[in-house]
Amino acid sequence: MAFADGTADFRSDTVTRPTEAMRKAMADAIVGDDVYGEDPTVNLLEEESAAVVGTEAAVFVPSGTMGNQLAIWGHTIPGSEVVCVETAHVRNHERAAAAAIAGVQFRGVESPDGSITPDQVKDTAAPEHHHPRPSLLAWENTHNTSGGTVTPLDVMVETSDAARAIGLRIHLDGARLFNAVAATGITADRWADPVDTVQFCFSKGLGAPVGSILCGPADFIDEARYRRKMLGGGMRQVGVIASAARIALAERDRLTEDHENARRLADGLADRYPGSVDPAAVQTNMVIADCSPIPGGVAAAIDALAAAGVVAAEFPVGHIRFVTHRDVDAADVERVLAGLPRP
Ligand code: TLP
């Protein structure tokens, strides 16, 4: 189902527009001042979210970035290191906020798919007089830049155990946690079990227009709520948007449709342009296509798609990242395949 103007936007799952049910819920939302803790819709959303991931508490935040940054700030001390994969969103796509806010730097470890081994974490422990000390291990599951790959739960458990053994706290950037749930059938509370805090987004595949949530122990979340206000994240009558997020959370099972559409697209691209996509690497709602087998390369592909009413962007260089979501369907996948230049 493309947008009302007929375009199908595959750039990200952040582009979804609120459904009629969300718009109605937003119009009818019962609200109060959330800075006083008096917005009933936000309070419900926080309780429901904490229950889904099995934590004591949760705090609603405007963005995944703010959720991640509150976690990093709360878990670390200035001058320490956050261990993550070198391509992590917290490291590369959050405007260096962790350096500005928490005063930490990142130790990015090499990983093709978002996994981190116990040895990679152990190697970060300060071995000599010059090395900064690590304070936090940050997971990203699913992992964005490797194409929505799932880090297996046993890998998360084993490496998190190794991290705890050397005194690290553990955060999960679960912007797309429910894509990992949909791909594996493993419930969200089990993914959250090895970590101290988890951030997930309502505004990605879940399809809400705005909002994310940080979940964790009650005392940690109390402090995060205090710091959210410091950052200007006290949002007052924010039940207006929490109402849409509640619907997004309740409808999370629909993500399997996005995964089916991504699979269709991956198979179609691999068939037409051998070498562009490894279908076996496509596990959730993203397909990263190497455009070198497409005549004219990435620029010609983006232009041809635009002429077919498909919005696509280069990410990373020489590639297009196609992301499936609520506002693109199987017919839009066919539109991509029909629109691209023929070999
Ligand atoms: N990702 C966006 C861009 O910022 C790259 C996208 O289009 O994929 N964690 C992960 C893993 C993310 O992918 C994102 C957004 C965030 C955090 C940040 O969420 P927001 O945009 O709500 O701050």
Coordinates of C-alpha atoms and ligand atoms in Angstrom, one line a residue:
M1 CA 0.0 0.0 0.0
A2 CA 1.9 3.1 -1.2
F3 CA 1.3 6.6 0.1
A4 CA -1.8 8.6 -0.9
D5 CA 0.2 10.3 -3.6
G6 CA 1.1 6.9 -5.2
T7 CA 4.7 6.8 -4.2
A8 CA 6.3 3.9 -2.5
D9 CA 9.1 4.9 -0.2
F10 CA 11.7 2.2 0.5
R11 CA 14.4 4.4 2.1
S12 CA 13.5 3.4 5.7
D13 CA 10.8 2.0 7.9
T14 CA 10.9 5.4 9.6
V15 CA 8.8 6.9 6.8
T16 CA 5.5 5.2 7.7
R17 CA 2.4 7.5 8.1
P18 CA -0.1 7.0 10.9
T19 CA -3.0 4.6 10.1
E20 CA -6.6 5.7 10.4
A21 CA -6.8 3.9 13.7
M22 CA -3.8 5.7 15.0
R23 CA -5.1 9.1 13.9
K24 CA -8.4 8.4 15.6
A25 CA -6.6 7.3 18.8
M26 CA -4.5 10.5 18.7
A27 CA -7.6 12.6 18.3
D28 CA -9.4 10.9 21.2
A29 CA -6.4 10.4 23.5
I30 CA -6.9 11.1 27.2
V31 CA -4.0 13.3 28.3
G32 CA -2.4 15.0 31.3
D33 CA 0.9 16.6 32.0
D34 CA 3.5 13.8 31.7
V35 CA 6.2 15.9 33.5
Y36 CA 3.9 15.5 36.5
G37 CA 3.5 11.8 35.7
E38 CA -0.1 12.5 35.0
D39 CA -0.7 11.5 31.4
P40 CA -2.7 8.3 31.7
T41 CA -2.0 7.2 28.1
V42 CA 1.8 7.6 28.5
N43 CA 1.6 5.7 31.8
L44 CA -0.3 2.8 30.1
L45 CA 2.3 2.7 27.3
E46 CA 5.2 2.6 29.7
E47 CA 3.5 -0.2 31.7
E48 CA 2.7 -2.2 28.6
S49 CA 6.2 -1.8 27.2
A50 CA 7.9 -2.8 30.4
A51 CA 5.7 -5.9 30.6
V52 CA 6.5 -6.9 27.0
V53 CA 10.2 -6.8 27.6
G54 CA 10.0 -8.0 31.2
T55 CA 11.6 -5.0 32.9
E56 CA 10.5 -3.2 36.1
A57 CA 9.9 0.2 34.4
A58 CA 10.1 2.2 31.2
V59 CA 10.3 5.8 30.1
F60 CA 8.8 7.2 26.9
V61 CA 11.2 9.3 24.8
P62 CA 10.9 11.2 21.6
S63 CA 13.4 9.2 19.6
G64 CA 15.6 6.1 19.6
T65 CA 18.6 8.4 19.8
M66 CA 17.4 9.9 23.0
G67 CA 16.7 6.4 24.5
N68 CA 20.1 5.2 23.6
Q69 CA 21.9 8.3 24.8
L70 CA 20.0 8.2 28.2
A71 CA 21.1 4.6 28.6
I72 CA 24.8 5.4 27.7
W73 CA 24.8 8.4 30.0
G74 CA 23.3 6.5 32.9
H75 CA 25.5 3.4 32.6
T76 CA 28.9 5.0 32.0
I77 CA 31.4 7.4 33.6
P78 CA 33.2 10.1 31.6
G79 CA 36.4 9.0 30.1
S80 CA 35.4 5.3 29.7
E81 CA 34.6 3.3 26.6
V82 CA 31.5 1.8 25.2
V83 CA 32.1 -1.5 23.4
C84 CA 30.0 -2.0 20.3
V85 CA 30.3 -3.1 16.7
E86 CA 32.2 -0.6 14.6
T87 CA 29.1 0.1 12.5
A88 CA 26.7 0.6 15.4
H89 CA 24.1 3.3 15.2
V90 CA 25.1 4.7 18.6
R91 CA 28.7 5.1 17.3
N92 CA 28.2 6.4 13.8
H93 CA 24.7 7.8 13.4
E94 CA 23.9 9.8 16.6
R95 CA 25.9 12.9 15.9
A96 CA 28.7 11.9 18.4
A97 CA 26.1 12.5 21.2
A98 CA 27.8 10.1 23.5
A99 CA 31.0 12.1 23.5
A100 CA 29.1 15.4 24.0
I101 CA 26.6 14.1 26.7
A102 CA 28.2 11.2 28.5
G103 CA 31.9 12.1 27.8
V104 CA 32.7 8.6 26.5
Q105 CA 34.3 7.2 23.4
F106 CA 33.5 4.0 21.5
R107 CA 35.6 0.9 21.0
G108 CA 34.2 -0.4 17.7
V109 CA 34.9 -4.0 17.1
E110 CA 34.9 -5.6 13.7
S111 CA 31.8 -7.6 12.9
P112 CA 30.2 -8.4 9.6
D113 CA 26.7 -8.9 11.1
G114 CA 26.3 -7.3 14.5
S115 CA 27.6 -10.2 16.5
I116 CA 30.3 -9.7 19.1
T117 CA 32.4 -12.6 20.5
P118 CA 33.3 -13.0 24.2
D119 CA 37.0 -12.6 23.2
Q120 CA 36.3 -9.3 21.5
V121 CA 34.8 -8.0 24.8
K122 CA 37.6 -9.5 27.0
D123 CA 40.2 -7.9 24.7
T124 CA 38.8 -4.4 25.6
A125 CA 39.6 -4.8 29.4
A126 CA 42.4 -2.3 30.3
P127 CA 45.5 -4.5 29.9
E128 CA 48.1 -1.9 30.5
H129 CA 48.7 1.7 31.7
H130 CA 47.4 3.6 28.7
H131 CA 44.3 1.9 27.6
P132 CA 40.9 3.4 28.6
R133 CA 38.7 1.3 30.7
P134 CA 35.4 -0.1 29.2
S135 CA 32.2 0.5 31.0
L136 CA 29.4 -0.6 28.7
L137 CA 28.6 -3.2 26.0
A138 CA 26.0 -1.9 23.6
W139 CA 24.2 -4.4 21.3
E140 CA 22.2 -3.5 18.2
N141 CA 19.6 -6.1 17.4
T142 CA 18.5 -6.3 14.6
H143 CA 21.7 -4.7 13.2
N144 CA 20.9 -2.0 10.7
T145 CA 23.9 -1.5 8.5
S146 CA 24.5 -5.3 7.8
G147 CA 20.9 -5.4 6.5
G148 CA 18.7 -6.1 9.5
T149 CA 20.6 -9.2 10.6
V150 CA 19.7 -10.9 13.9
T151 CA 22.4 -11.5 16.4
P152 CA 21.5 -15.0 17.8
L153 CA 20.3 -15.0 21.4
D154 CA 23.0 -17.5 22.5
V155 CA 25.7 -15.2 21.1
M156 CA 24.2 -12.3 23.1
V157 CA 24.0 -14.4 26.3
E158 CA 27.5 -15.8 26.0
T159 CA 29.2 -12.4 25.2
S160 CA 27.0 -10.5 27.8
D161 CA 28.2 -13.0 30.4
A162 CA 31.8 -12.3 29.5
A163 CA 31.1 -8.6 29.6
R164 CA 29.5 -8.8 33.1
A165 CA 32.5 -10.8 34.3
I166 CA 34.8 -7.8 33.6
G167 CA 32.4 -5.3 35.2
L168 CA 30.5 -3.9 32.1
R169 CA 26.9 -2.9 32.1
I170 CA 24.9 -3.9 29.0
H171 CA 22.5 -2.0 26.8
L172 CA 20.5 -3.2 23.8
D173 CA 19.7 -0.8 21.0
G174 CA 16.5 -2.6 20.0
A175 CA 15.3 0.0 17.6
R176 CA 14.1 -3.0 15.6
L177 CA 13.8 -5.6 18.4
F178 CA 10.4 -6.8 17.3
N179 CA 11.9 -7.6 13.9
A180 CA 14.2 -10.0 15.7
V181 CA 11.2 -11.4 17.5
A182 CA 9.2 -11.9 14.3
A183 CA 12.2 -13.5 12.6
T184 CA 12.9 -16.0 15.3
G185 CA 9.8 -16.5 17.4
I186 CA 11.8 -15.7 20.5
T187 CA 9.9 -13.3 22.7
A188 CA 11.1 -9.8 23.5
D189 CA 11.6 -10.6 27.2
R190 CA 14.1 -13.3 26.4
W191 CA 16.1 -10.9 24.2
A192 CA 16.0 -8.4 27.0
D193 CA 17.1 -10.9 29.6
P194 CA 20.9 -10.7 29.1
V195 CA 20.9 -6.9 29.2
D196 CA 20.4 -4.2 31.8
T197 CA 18.4 -1.8 29.6
V198 CA 16.7 -2.0 26.2
Q199 CA 15.6 0.8 23.9
F200 CA 13.0 0.1 21.2
C201 CA 11.3 2.3 18.7
F202 CA 7.6 2.6 17.9
S203 CA 8.5 4.8 14.9
K204 CA 10.3 2.1 12.8
G205 CA 8.6 -1.1 11.6
L206 CA 5.9 -0.8 14.3
G207 CA 4.6 2.1 12.3
A208 CA 3.9 4.9 14.8
P209 CA 4.7 8.4 13.7
V210 CA 6.9 9.3 16.8
G211 CA 8.5 7.8 19.8
S212 CA 10.7 5.2 21.5
I213 CA 11.0 3.8 24.9
L214 CA 13.8 3.0 27.3
C215 CA 13.1 0.0 29.6
G216 CA 15.1 -1.3 32.6
P217 CA 15.3 -1.4 36.4
A218 CA 13.1 1.0 38.3
D219 CA 15.9 3.1 39.8
F220 CA 17.7 3.4 36.5
I221 CA 14.5 4.5 34.7
D222 CA 13.8 7.1 37.5
E223 CA 17.2 8.6 36.9
A224 CA 16.7 8.4 33.1
R225 CA 13.4 10.3 33.5
Y226 CA 15.2 13.0 35.5
R227 CA 17.9 13.3 32.7
R228 CA 15.3 13.2 30.0
K229 CA 14.0 16.5 31.4
M230 CA 17.5 17.9 31.4
L231 CA 17.7 17.2 27.7
G232 CA 14.3 18.9 27.0
G233 CA 12.5 15.6 26.7
G234 CA 9.7 16.4 29.1
M235 CA 6.9 16.4 26.6
R236 CA 3.7 17.4 28.6
Q237 CA 0.4 16.2 27.0
V238 CA 2.3 13.6 25.0
G239 CA -0.5 11.0 25.3
V240 CA -1.4 12.4 21.9
I241 CA 1.4 10.5 20.4
A242 CA 1.7 7.7 23.0
S243 CA -1.8 6.7 21.9
A244 CA -0.5 5.9 18.4
A245 CA 2.5 4.1 19.9
R246 CA 0.1 1.9 21.9
I247 CA -1.5 0.7 18.7
A248 CA 1.8 0.1 17.1
L249 CA 2.9 -2.1 20.0
A250 CA -0.3 -4.0 20.0
E251 CA 0.0 -4.7 16.2
R252 CA 3.6 -5.8 16.3
D253 CA 2.9 -9.3 14.9
R254 CA 2.3 -7.7 11.5
L255 CA 6.1 -7.4 11.0
T256 CA 6.2 -10.9 9.4
E257 CA 4.5 -9.3 6.3
D258 CA 7.4 -6.9 6.0
H259 CA 9.9 -9.8 6.2
E260 CA 8.0 -11.7 3.4
N261 CA 8.1 -8.6 1.2
A262 CA 11.8 -8.2 1.8
R263 CA 12.3 -11.9 0.9
R264 CA 10.4 -11.4 -2.3
L265 CA 12.5 -8.4 -3.2
A266 CA 15.8 -10.2 -2.4
D267 CA 14.9 -13.2 -4.4
G268 CA 13.8 -11.0 -7.4
L269 CA 16.9 -8.9 -7.3
A270 CA 19.3 -11.9 -6.9
D271 CA 17.5 -13.6 -9.8
R272 CA 17.7 -10.6 -12.2
Y273 CA 21.1 -9.2 -11.1
P274 CA 23.3 -12.1 -9.9
G275 CA 25.7 -10.9 -7.3
S276 CA 23.6 -7.9 -6.2
V277 CA 22.1 -9.6 -3.2
D278 CA 22.8 -12.7 -1.1
P279 CA 19.2 -13.8 -0.3
A280 CA 20.5 -16.0 2.5
A281 CA 21.7 -12.8 4.3
V282 CA 18.2 -11.3 4.3
Q283 CA 16.6 -12.1 7.6
T284 CA 14.2 -9.3 8.4
N285 CA 12.9 -6.2 6.6
M286 CA 16.0 -4.9 4.9
V287 CA 17.7 -5.7 1.6
I288 CA 21.0 -4.1 0.8
A289 CA 21.6 -4.3 -2.9
D290 CA 25.0 -3.9 -4.5
C291 CA 24.1 -1.9 -7.6
S292 CA 27.2 -2.7 -9.7
P293 CA 25.4 -5.5 -11.6
I294 CA 22.6 -3.1 -12.5
P295 CA 23.2 -1.2 -15.8
G296 CA 24.2 2.3 -15.0
G297 CA 24.9 1.5 -11.4
V298 CA 23.4 3.1 -8.4
A299 CA 22.5 6.5 -9.9
A300 CA 20.7 5.0 -12.9
A301 CA 18.8 2.6 -10.5
I302 CA 17.6 5.5 -8.3
D303 CA 16.6 7.6 -11.3
A304 CA 14.7 4.7 -12.9
L305 CA 13.0 3.9 -9.6
A306 CA 12.0 7.5 -9.2
A307 CA 10.4 7.4 -12.6
A308 CA 8.4 4.4 -11.4
G309 CA 7.2 6.3 -8.3
V310 CA 9.6 4.4 -6.0
V311 CA 11.7 6.5 -3.6
A312 CA 15.1 4.9 -2.9
A313 CA 18.5 6.2 -1.6
E314 CA 22.1 5.2 -1.8
F315 CA 23.2 3.5 1.5
P316 CA 26.0 2.6 1.8
V317 CA 28.1 3.9 -1.2
G318 CA 27.3 1.9 -4.4
H319 CA 24.3 0.2 -2.8
I320 CA 20.6 0.8 -2.2
R321 CA 19.1 -0.2 1.1
F322 CA 15.5 -1.2 0.5
V323 CA 13.5 -1.3 3.8
T324 CA 10.0 -2.8 3.8
H325 CA 7.3 -1.5 6.2
R326 CA 3.6 -1.0 6.7
D327 CA 3.3 1.4 3.7
V328 CA 4.8 -0.8 1.0
D329 CA 3.3 -4.1 -0.1
A330 CA 4.0 -7.0 -2.5
A331 CA 2.7 -4.8 -5.4
D332 CA 5.3 -2.2 -4.6
V333 CA 8.0 -4.8 -4.5
E334 CA 6.9 -5.7 -8.1
R335 CA 7.1 -2.0 -8.9
V336 CA 10.8 -2.0 -7.8
L337 CA 11.6 -5.0 -9.9
A338 CA 9.7 -3.7 -13.0
G339 CA 11.2 -0.2 -12.6
L340 CA 14.9 -1.1 -12.5
P341 CA 17.0 -0.9 -15.7
R342 CA 17.0 -4.3 -17.6
P343 CA 20.3 -6.1 -17.8
Ligands
TLP1 N1 18.0 4.6 12.0 C1 17.6 5.4 10.8 C2 18.8 6.3 10.4 O1 19.2 7.0 11.5 C3 20.0 5.5 9.9 C4 17.3 4.4 9.7 O2 16.7 4.9 8.7 O3 17.5 3.2 9.8 N2 19.1 2.6 16.5 C5 19.0 2.1 15.2 C6 19.5 0.7 15.0 C7 18.5 2.8 14.2 O4 18.4 2.3 13.0 C8 18.0 4.1 14.4 C9 17.4 5.0 13.3 C10 18.1 4.6 15.7 C11 18.7 3.9 16.7 C12 17.6 6.1 16.0 O5 16.3 6.2 16.1 P1 15.7 7.7 15.9 O6 15.7 8.1 14.5 O7 14.3 7.5 16.4 O8 16.5 8.6 16.8

